[in-house]
Amino acid sequence: MIKRITAVLLTGLTVLSCAGFLSGCSAKSVTMVDVSGDTIALFRSADASEVETEAVAKAYADTALHEAREIIAAIKDISLADGLKELADCRIETFYDAQVSENLANAVRKSEVAELPCGAAMTDNQGHLIACYSTDEQDENGGYLNLAIERQAPYSTLKPLCVYAPAMDSGMIDWSSVYEDKPYKQIPDQSGEMKDWPQNSDSKYSSEPVTVAKAVLRSLNTVPVQVLHDYGVSKAIGLMEESFGMPLEYEYSKASSSGEDEVIGNIALGYTYAGLSPVELAGYYSVFAAKGVYLAPTCVKRIVDKKGETLYEYRAEPKQVYSEETAFIMNNLLRRVANVGGTGEEAYLENAYVAGKTGTGESDDGHWFVGTVPQYSCAVWHGGHTARNASPAVFHDIMQEMSLDPNADYPWCNGVEERAYCEASGKLPSSGCTKVDIGYYPTGSKIEICREHQ
Ligand SMILES: [Zn+2]
């Protein structure tokens, strides 16, 4: 369990006092610097230790300190508490970008969620965590609650990661595979009455065949449940744990008597026990924009001790999570979500390509948008029990503050081709098909000709 830093707000500077941190090392301190070597936080050790940092860097300093502590604890094979003590007198060099942080904080504070609990994180396309944001919140013990690393239920943001991309990678589904928009089964509600499950967000079923593309665009709940059932939920969990280190270890152990179907529902609809943080989700979504390669979001570039010796230096450890083809196709599906008619259309930018996904809890207890532009990946979560998901609009405002290159595009994939398909059957259109759309498919993958409309 991570010990939280206690925050006390002072004018101009934020002082975080961290119980136990560097105790017994009264003359010592830890310096945290940004990419240009400028100090962003000074962890002092006046008895129980205090931290000086500007308000805009507070969430990042907290996130980077947690990471540095974990790094040292792992290197020296010691406890996290001892890892913190080992950092005494060290200098932590980070990937913090002061300008991006400023932009991120400005955008959120000017937005409609300014008064609501909000956490956000931004990575560049090299896996470096360059900015974090958290409103000033306290946990139940009065400690600083950093919403950039606090885990929340990911809701529908989990569908592309845990359901569609693995199923596409295995060849089980493609852009226009057809599923029926119907209940998976009936389950008893609180009064014992049998009810259709799962519900779509509009509580309606079209009971008609829908393509995967349309299911993603409308964030249907019926389709990912069927896809995950067919793919195998334990296989999906294993893949997510192995490739991302996603915290899904409680899904089976905490499932009740309904067993497998409960796990399917929790994964397919994003109600996981541990949840995911904005930092984690920003890292995961960058995979779709980066040829399927995952780089864990990282704050700490280098840790140097008081003698000037390097204790740790960051080395990227890229992991191929999905194939390049799957990543490209998923990214194009997610681009539709962030376009006119998609659930994330408010994230759309005139001057940059956006790909992303919304997520909202059934009782409106949290709202997400996680998305990328070619240069960055950004996750925004807000609470506040509002009916409206303002996160796509906040993402839009954040990216508006960035100097984005309008000519930048996502990497092209040579193993993919663009093809027309019949929207009703998902197959290659014949002369009689009236509703035809364009999709992306692995080159040479076989698609039958629609025979329904000949
Ligand atoms: Zn047809």
Coordinates of C-alpha atoms and ligand atoms in Angstrom, one line a residue:
M1 CA 0.0 0.0 0.0
I2 CA 1.4 3.4 -1.0
K3 CA 1.7 5.9 1.7
R4 CA 0.1 9.2 0.7
I5 CA 1.8 12.5 1.0
T6 CA 0.0 15.0 3.2
A7 CA -0.6 18.3 1.6
V8 CA -0.8 21.7 3.1
L9 CA -1.4 24.6 0.8
L10 CA 0.7 27.8 1.3
T11 CA 0.6 31.0 -0.7
G12 CA 2.6 30.5 -3.9
L13 CA 4.3 27.3 -2.8
T14 CA 2.7 24.1 -1.9
V15 CA 4.3 22.4 1.1
L16 CA 3.7 18.6 1.3
S17 CA 4.6 17.1 4.5
C18 CA 5.2 13.4 4.4
A19 CA 5.0 11.5 7.6
G20 CA 8.0 9.2 8.0
F21 CA 9.8 10.5 4.9
L22 CA 13.5 10.9 5.7
S23 CA 12.9 10.8 9.4
G24 CA 16.1 10.7 11.3
C25 CA 18.0 12.4 8.4
S26 CA 17.3 16.0 9.5
A27 CA 20.0 17.6 7.4
K28 CA 19.1 15.8 4.2
S29 CA 16.9 16.6 1.2
V30 CA 15.9 15.3 -2.2
T31 CA 15.9 17.5 -5.2
M32 CA 13.7 16.8 -8.2
V33 CA 14.4 18.5 -11.5
D34 CA 12.8 18.7 -14.9
V35 CA 14.2 17.9 -18.3
S36 CA 16.2 21.1 -18.4
G37 CA 17.6 20.7 -14.9
D38 CA 15.4 23.2 -13.3
T39 CA 14.2 22.3 -9.8
I40 CA 10.6 21.4 -9.6
A41 CA 10.4 20.1 -6.1
L42 CA 12.6 20.1 -3.0
F43 CA 11.8 17.4 -0.5
R44 CA 13.1 18.8 2.8
S45 CA 13.6 17.0 6.0
A46 CA 12.7 19.5 8.7
D47 CA 11.8 16.8 11.2
A48 CA 9.0 14.9 9.4
S49 CA 10.1 16.3 6.1
E50 CA 8.3 18.8 3.8
V51 CA 8.2 19.4 0.2
E52 CA 8.4 22.7 -1.6
T53 CA 6.9 22.8 -5.1
E54 CA 4.8 25.1 -7.2
A55 CA 1.1 24.1 -7.2
V56 CA 1.3 23.2 -10.9
A57 CA 4.0 20.6 -10.3
K58 CA 2.5 19.1 -7.2
A59 CA 0.8 16.0 -8.7
Y60 CA 3.8 15.3 -10.8
A61 CA 6.2 15.6 -7.9
D62 CA 4.1 13.2 -5.9
T63 CA 3.8 10.7 -8.9
A64 CA 7.6 10.9 -9.6
L65 CA 8.4 10.4 -5.9
H66 CA 6.3 7.2 -5.8
E67 CA 8.0 6.0 -8.9
A68 CA 11.5 6.8 -7.6
R69 CA 10.8 5.0 -4.3
E70 CA 9.6 1.9 -6.2
I71 CA 12.7 1.9 -8.4
I72 CA 15.1 2.1 -5.5
A73 CA 13.2 -0.5 -3.5
A74 CA 13.3 -2.9 -6.5
I75 CA 17.0 -2.2 -7.3
K76 CA 18.0 -2.8 -3.6
D77 CA 15.4 -5.4 -2.9
I78 CA 14.1 -3.5 0.1
S79 CA 10.7 -2.3 1.3
L80 CA 9.0 0.8 -0.2
A81 CA 9.5 2.7 3.1
D82 CA 13.2 1.9 3.0
G83 CA 13.3 2.8 -0.6
L84 CA 12.1 6.3 0.4
K85 CA 14.9 6.6 3.0
E86 CA 17.5 5.5 0.4
L87 CA 16.5 8.6 -1.6
A88 CA 17.9 10.9 1.1
D89 CA 20.3 13.4 -0.5
C90 CA 19.6 12.1 -4.0
R91 CA 18.7 14.1 -7.1
I92 CA 15.8 12.8 -9.1
E93 CA 15.9 13.8 -12.8
T94 CA 12.5 13.6 -14.4
F95 CA 10.8 14.0 -17.8
Y96 CA 8.6 16.8 -16.4
D97 CA 7.7 19.4 -19.0
A98 CA 6.9 22.7 -17.3
Q99 CA 5.1 24.2 -20.3
V100 CA 2.9 21.2 -20.9
S101 CA 2.1 21.1 -17.2
E102 CA 1.1 24.7 -17.3
N103 CA -1.1 24.1 -20.4
L104 CA -2.7 21.1 -18.8
A105 CA -3.5 22.9 -15.5
N106 CA -4.8 26.0 -17.4
A107 CA -7.1 24.0 -19.6
V108 CA -8.7 22.1 -16.7
R109 CA -9.0 25.2 -14.5
K110 CA -10.8 27.1 -17.3
S111 CA -13.1 24.2 -18.1
E112 CA -16.5 23.2 -16.9
V113 CA -14.9 20.6 -14.5
A114 CA -12.9 23.3 -12.7
E115 CA -14.9 22.8 -9.5
L116 CA -15.1 19.0 -9.8
P117 CA -12.6 16.3 -8.7
C118 CA -10.3 15.8 -11.7
G119 CA -7.2 13.9 -12.6
A120 CA -5.2 13.9 -15.8
A121 CA -2.0 12.7 -17.2
M122 CA 0.0 13.3 -20.4
T123 CA 2.7 11.2 -22.0
D124 CA 4.8 12.0 -25.1
N125 CA 5.1 9.4 -27.8
Q126 CA 8.3 8.0 -26.3
G127 CA 6.5 6.8 -23.1
H128 CA 7.7 9.7 -21.0
L129 CA 5.2 11.0 -18.5
I130 CA 5.6 14.8 -19.1
A131 CA 2.7 16.2 -17.1
C132 CA 0.1 15.4 -14.4
Y133 CA -2.9 17.2 -13.0
S134 CA -4.9 16.6 -9.9
T135 CA -7.4 18.8 -8.1
D136 CA -6.5 19.2 -4.4
E137 CA -8.3 16.3 -2.7
Q138 CA -7.8 14.5 0.6
D139 CA -8.0 10.8 1.3
E140 CA -9.9 9.5 4.3
N141 CA -6.8 10.0 6.5
G142 CA -6.4 13.6 5.5
G143 CA -3.5 12.8 3.2
Y144 CA -3.0 14.2 -0.3
L145 CA -5.1 12.3 -2.8
N146 CA -3.3 12.5 -6.2
L147 CA -6.0 11.9 -8.8
A148 CA -3.4 11.4 -11.5
I149 CA -2.4 8.1 -10.0
E150 CA -5.6 7.2 -8.1
R151 CA -7.3 4.3 -9.6
Q152 CA -10.9 4.5 -10.7
A153 CA -13.2 2.1 -12.5
P154 CA -12.2 2.5 -16.2
Y155 CA -15.7 1.7 -17.6
S156 CA -15.8 1.7 -21.4
T157 CA -12.2 2.8 -21.9
L158 CA -11.3 -0.8 -21.1
K159 CA -13.2 -2.2 -24.1
P160 CA -10.6 -1.5 -26.9
L161 CA -7.8 -2.7 -24.7
C162 CA -9.2 -5.9 -23.1
V163 CA -11.8 -6.9 -25.7
Y164 CA -11.6 -5.6 -29.2
A165 CA -7.8 -5.4 -29.8
P166 CA -7.1 -8.9 -28.4
A167 CA -10.0 -10.5 -30.4
M168 CA -8.8 -8.7 -33.5
D169 CA -5.2 -9.7 -32.9
S170 CA -6.3 -13.4 -32.8
G171 CA -8.2 -13.0 -36.1
M172 CA -11.5 -13.7 -34.4
I173 CA -13.0 -10.3 -35.4
D174 CA -12.3 -7.6 -37.9
W175 CA -13.6 -4.1 -38.5
S176 CA -17.0 -5.2 -39.8
S177 CA -17.6 -8.5 -38.0
V178 CA -21.3 -8.6 -37.2
Y179 CA -22.8 -9.2 -33.8
E180 CA -26.4 -8.9 -32.7
D181 CA -27.3 -6.0 -30.4
K182 CA -29.3 -8.1 -27.9
P183 CA -29.1 -9.1 -24.3
Y184 CA -26.5 -11.7 -23.4
K185 CA -28.7 -13.2 -20.7
Q186 CA -31.2 -12.4 -18.0
I187 CA -30.1 -11.8 -14.4
P188 CA -32.2 -11.0 -11.3
D189 CA -32.3 -7.4 -10.2
Q190 CA -32.4 -6.3 -6.5
S191 CA -36.1 -7.3 -6.1
G192 CA -35.4 -10.7 -7.7
E193 CA -37.2 -9.9 -11.0
M194 CA -35.3 -11.1 -14.1
K195 CA -33.9 -8.4 -16.3
D196 CA -32.1 -8.3 -19.6
W197 CA -28.3 -7.9 -19.2
P198 CA -26.2 -6.0 -20.2
Q199 CA -28.1 -2.7 -20.7
N200 CA -26.8 -0.3 -23.4
S201 CA -26.3 3.3 -22.2
D202 CA -29.6 4.3 -23.8
S203 CA -31.3 1.2 -22.3
K204 CA -32.4 0.0 -25.8
Y205 CA -31.5 -2.9 -28.0
S206 CA -31.8 -2.6 -31.7
S207 CA -31.9 -6.5 -31.9
E208 CA -30.3 -6.1 -35.3
P209 CA -26.8 -7.1 -36.5
V210 CA -24.2 -4.4 -35.8
T211 CA -20.6 -4.2 -37.0
V212 CA -17.7 -4.0 -34.6
A213 CA -17.0 -0.5 -36.0
K214 CA -20.5 0.6 -35.0
A215 CA -20.4 -1.1 -31.6
V216 CA -17.2 0.9 -30.8
L217 CA -18.6 4.1 -32.2
R218 CA -21.7 3.9 -30.1
S219 CA -20.0 2.2 -27.1
L220 CA -22.5 -0.6 -27.1
N221 CA -22.4 -2.9 -24.1
T222 CA -24.0 -5.9 -25.7
V223 CA -21.3 -6.5 -28.3
P224 CA -18.1 -6.5 -26.1
V225 CA -19.7 -9.0 -23.7
Q226 CA -20.3 -11.4 -26.6
V227 CA -16.9 -10.8 -28.1
L228 CA -15.2 -11.4 -24.7
H229 CA -17.2 -14.5 -24.1
D230 CA -16.1 -15.9 -27.5
Y231 CA -12.5 -14.8 -27.1
G232 CA -12.1 -16.1 -23.5
V233 CA -12.0 -13.8 -20.5
S234 CA -9.2 -15.6 -18.7
K235 CA -7.1 -15.4 -21.9
A236 CA -7.8 -11.6 -22.1
I237 CA -6.9 -11.1 -18.4
G238 CA -3.7 -13.1 -18.9
L239 CA -2.7 -11.0 -21.9
M240 CA -3.4 -7.7 -20.1
E241 CA -1.4 -8.7 -17.0
E242 CA 1.5 -10.0 -19.0
S243 CA 1.8 -7.2 -21.5
F244 CA 0.7 -4.1 -19.5
G245 CA 1.0 -5.3 -16.0
M246 CA -2.6 -4.3 -15.7
P247 CA -3.9 -4.9 -12.1
L248 CA -6.6 -7.6 -12.7
E249 CA -5.5 -10.0 -10.0
Y250 CA -8.8 -9.8 -8.1
E251 CA -11.2 -10.4 -10.9
Y252 CA -11.6 -14.1 -10.3
S253 CA -11.0 -14.2 -6.6
K254 CA -13.7 -11.6 -5.9
A255 CA -16.3 -12.8 -8.3
S256 CA -19.4 -14.1 -6.6
S257 CA -21.3 -17.3 -7.4
S258 CA -22.2 -16.2 -10.9
G259 CA -18.5 -16.8 -11.6
E260 CA -17.3 -16.5 -15.2
D261 CA -20.1 -14.3 -16.5
E262 CA -19.5 -11.8 -13.7
V263 CA -15.9 -11.6 -14.7
I264 CA -16.9 -11.2 -18.4
G265 CA -19.2 -8.3 -17.4
N266 CA -16.6 -6.6 -15.2
I267 CA -13.9 -6.7 -17.8
A268 CA -16.0 -6.1 -20.9
L269 CA -17.8 -3.1 -19.3
G270 CA -14.8 -1.9 -17.3
Y271 CA -15.9 -2.4 -13.7
T272 CA -12.6 -3.9 -12.5
Y273 CA -11.9 -4.2 -8.8
A274 CA -8.6 -2.4 -8.7
G275 CA -9.5 0.2 -11.3
L276 CA -7.0 2.1 -13.4
S277 CA -5.4 5.6 -13.1
P278 CA -5.1 8.4 -15.7
V279 CA -1.4 7.7 -15.8
E280 CA -1.9 4.0 -16.5
L281 CA -4.6 4.6 -19.2
A282 CA -2.6 7.3 -21.0
G283 CA 0.2 4.8 -21.2
Y284 CA -2.0 2.0 -22.5
Y285 CA -3.8 4.1 -25.2
S286 CA -0.4 5.2 -26.6
V287 CA -0.1 1.6 -27.9
F288 CA -2.7 2.2 -30.6
A289 CA -0.9 5.2 -31.9
A290 CA 2.6 3.5 -31.7
K291 CA 2.3 0.4 -33.9
G292 CA 1.2 -1.8 -31.0
V293 CA 4.3 -1.1 -28.9
Y294 CA 3.9 -0.3 -25.2
L295 CA 6.3 1.9 -23.2
A296 CA 5.3 2.1 -19.6
P297 CA 4.7 5.8 -18.7
T298 CA 7.7 7.0 -16.8
C299 CA 8.6 10.1 -14.8
V300 CA 12.1 9.2 -13.6
K301 CA 15.0 9.6 -16.0
R302 CA 17.9 9.3 -13.6
I303 CA 18.6 9.1 -9.9
V304 CA 21.9 10.4 -8.7
D305 CA 23.3 10.1 -5.1
K306 CA 25.1 12.7 -3.1
K307 CA 28.5 11.6 -4.4
G308 CA 27.3 12.2 -8.0
E309 CA 27.0 8.5 -8.7
T310 CA 24.1 7.3 -10.9
L311 CA 22.0 4.8 -8.9
Y312 CA 19.5 4.4 -11.8
E313 CA 19.1 5.5 -15.4
Y314 CA 16.0 5.0 -17.5
R315 CA 16.2 2.6 -20.3
A316 CA 13.1 2.1 -22.5
E317 CA 11.8 -1.4 -22.5
P318 CA 9.4 -1.6 -25.4
K319 CA 6.9 -4.4 -25.5
Q320 CA 4.9 -5.5 -28.6
V321 CA 1.4 -5.9 -27.1
Y322 CA -0.8 -6.0 -30.3
S323 CA 0.3 -6.5 -33.9
E324 CA 1.1 -3.3 -35.9
E325 CA -2.0 -4.1 -38.1
T326 CA -4.3 -4.4 -35.1
A327 CA -3.0 -1.2 -33.5
F328 CA -3.5 0.7 -36.8
I329 CA -7.0 -0.6 -37.3
M330 CA -8.0 0.0 -33.6
N331 CA -6.6 3.5 -33.9
N332 CA -8.8 4.2 -36.9
L333 CA -11.8 2.9 -35.0
L334 CA -10.9 5.2 -32.2
R335 CA -10.5 8.1 -34.6
R336 CA -14.2 7.7 -35.5
V337 CA -15.2 7.8 -31.9
A338 CA -13.5 11.3 -31.6
N339 CA -15.3 12.5 -34.8
V340 CA -18.8 13.7 -35.6
G341 CA -21.4 11.2 -34.5
G342 CA -19.0 9.4 -32.1
T343 CA -19.4 9.4 -28.3
G344 CA -16.2 11.4 -28.0
E345 CA -17.0 13.9 -30.7
E346 CA -16.3 16.8 -28.4
A347 CA -12.6 15.8 -28.4
Y348 CA -12.4 16.5 -32.1
L349 CA -9.7 19.0 -33.1
E350 CA -9.5 21.1 -36.3
N351 CA -5.7 21.0 -36.3
A352 CA -4.9 17.5 -35.3
Y353 CA -6.0 13.9 -35.6
V354 CA -7.6 12.6 -32.4
A355 CA -8.3 8.9 -31.5
G356 CA -9.9 8.0 -28.2
K357 CA -12.6 6.5 -26.1
T358 CA -15.1 7.7 -23.5
G359 CA -16.1 5.9 -20.3
T360 CA -18.9 6.6 -17.9
G361 CA -20.2 4.7 -14.9
E362 CA -23.8 3.5 -14.7
S363 CA -24.5 5.8 -11.8
D364 CA -22.5 8.7 -13.3
D365 CA -19.9 8.3 -10.6
G366 CA -17.0 9.0 -12.9
H367 CA -16.3 10.1 -16.5
W368 CA -13.3 9.4 -18.8
F369 CA -11.8 10.3 -22.0
V370 CA -8.6 8.7 -23.0
G371 CA -7.1 9.6 -26.3
T372 CA -4.1 10.4 -28.4
V373 CA -2.9 12.9 -31.0
P374 CA 0.1 11.8 -33.0
Q375 CA 2.5 13.4 -30.5
Y376 CA 0.8 12.8 -27.2
S377 CA -1.4 10.5 -25.2
C378 CA -3.7 12.0 -22.5
A379 CA -6.2 10.6 -20.1
V380 CA -8.8 12.8 -18.3
W381 CA -11.0 11.6 -15.4
H382 CA -13.6 13.7 -13.5
G383 CA -16.0 12.8 -10.8
G384 CA -18.8 14.9 -9.3
H385 CA -21.8 12.7 -10.1
T386 CA -22.7 14.8 -13.1
A387 CA -24.9 13.3 -15.9
R388 CA -22.6 14.8 -18.5
N389 CA -19.2 13.4 -19.4
A390 CA -17.2 16.6 -19.8
S391 CA -13.8 14.7 -20.3
P392 CA -13.8 14.8 -24.1
A393 CA -14.3 18.6 -24.0
V394 CA -11.5 18.9 -21.4
F395 CA -9.2 16.8 -23.6
H396 CA -10.0 19.1 -26.5
D397 CA -9.2 22.2 -24.4
I398 CA -5.9 20.7 -23.2
M399 CA -4.8 19.9 -26.7
Q400 CA -5.9 23.3 -27.9
E401 CA -3.3 24.7 -25.5
M402 CA -0.5 22.6 -27.1
S403 CA 1.4 23.6 -30.1
L404 CA 0.4 20.7 -32.3
D405 CA 1.9 20.2 -35.7
P406 CA -1.2 20.0 -38.1
N407 CA 0.8 17.9 -40.5
A408 CA 1.7 15.2 -38.0
D409 CA 0.0 11.9 -38.6
Y410 CA -0.1 8.5 -37.0
P411 CA 2.4 6.0 -38.5
W412 CA 1.0 4.2 -41.5
C413 CA 0.9 0.4 -41.6
N414 CA 1.8 -1.4 -44.8
G415 CA 0.0 -4.5 -43.8
V416 CA -3.4 -2.9 -43.9
E417 CA -5.8 -2.0 -46.7
E418 CA -8.8 0.2 -47.0
R419 CA -12.0 -1.5 -48.3
A420 CA -15.7 -1.0 -48.7
Y421 CA -18.1 -3.2 -46.8
C422 CA -21.8 -3.7 -46.6
E423 CA -23.0 -2.2 -43.3
A424 CA -25.7 -4.8 -42.8
S425 CA -23.7 -8.0 -43.4
G426 CA -20.1 -6.7 -42.8
K427 CA -19.1 -8.4 -46.1
L428 CA -17.7 -7.0 -49.3
P429 CA -20.5 -5.1 -51.0
S430 CA -22.4 -6.6 -53.9
S431 CA -24.2 -4.5 -56.5
G432 CA -27.4 -4.6 -54.4
C433 CA -26.0 -3.3 -51.1
T434 CA -27.4 0.1 -50.3
K435 CA -25.5 1.0 -47.1
V436 CA -21.8 0.8 -47.7
D437 CA -19.0 2.1 -45.5
I438 CA -15.2 2.1 -45.6
G439 CA -13.1 0.0 -43.1
Y440 CA -9.5 -1.2 -42.6
Y441 CA -8.4 -4.8 -42.8
P442 CA -5.2 -6.8 -42.7
T443 CA -3.9 -7.0 -46.3
G444 CA -5.2 -10.0 -48.1
S445 CA -7.6 -11.1 -45.3
K446 CA -10.5 -12.8 -46.9
I447 CA -13.9 -11.2 -46.8
E448 CA -16.8 -12.8 -48.5
I449 CA -19.2 -11.0 -50.8
C450 CA -22.5 -10.0 -49.4
R451 CA -25.2 -12.3 -50.6
E452 CA -28.1 -10.7 -48.6
H453 CA -28.5 -7.9 -51.1
Q454 CA -27.8 -9.5 -54.5
Ligands
ZN1 ZN -25.1 -6.2 -48.4

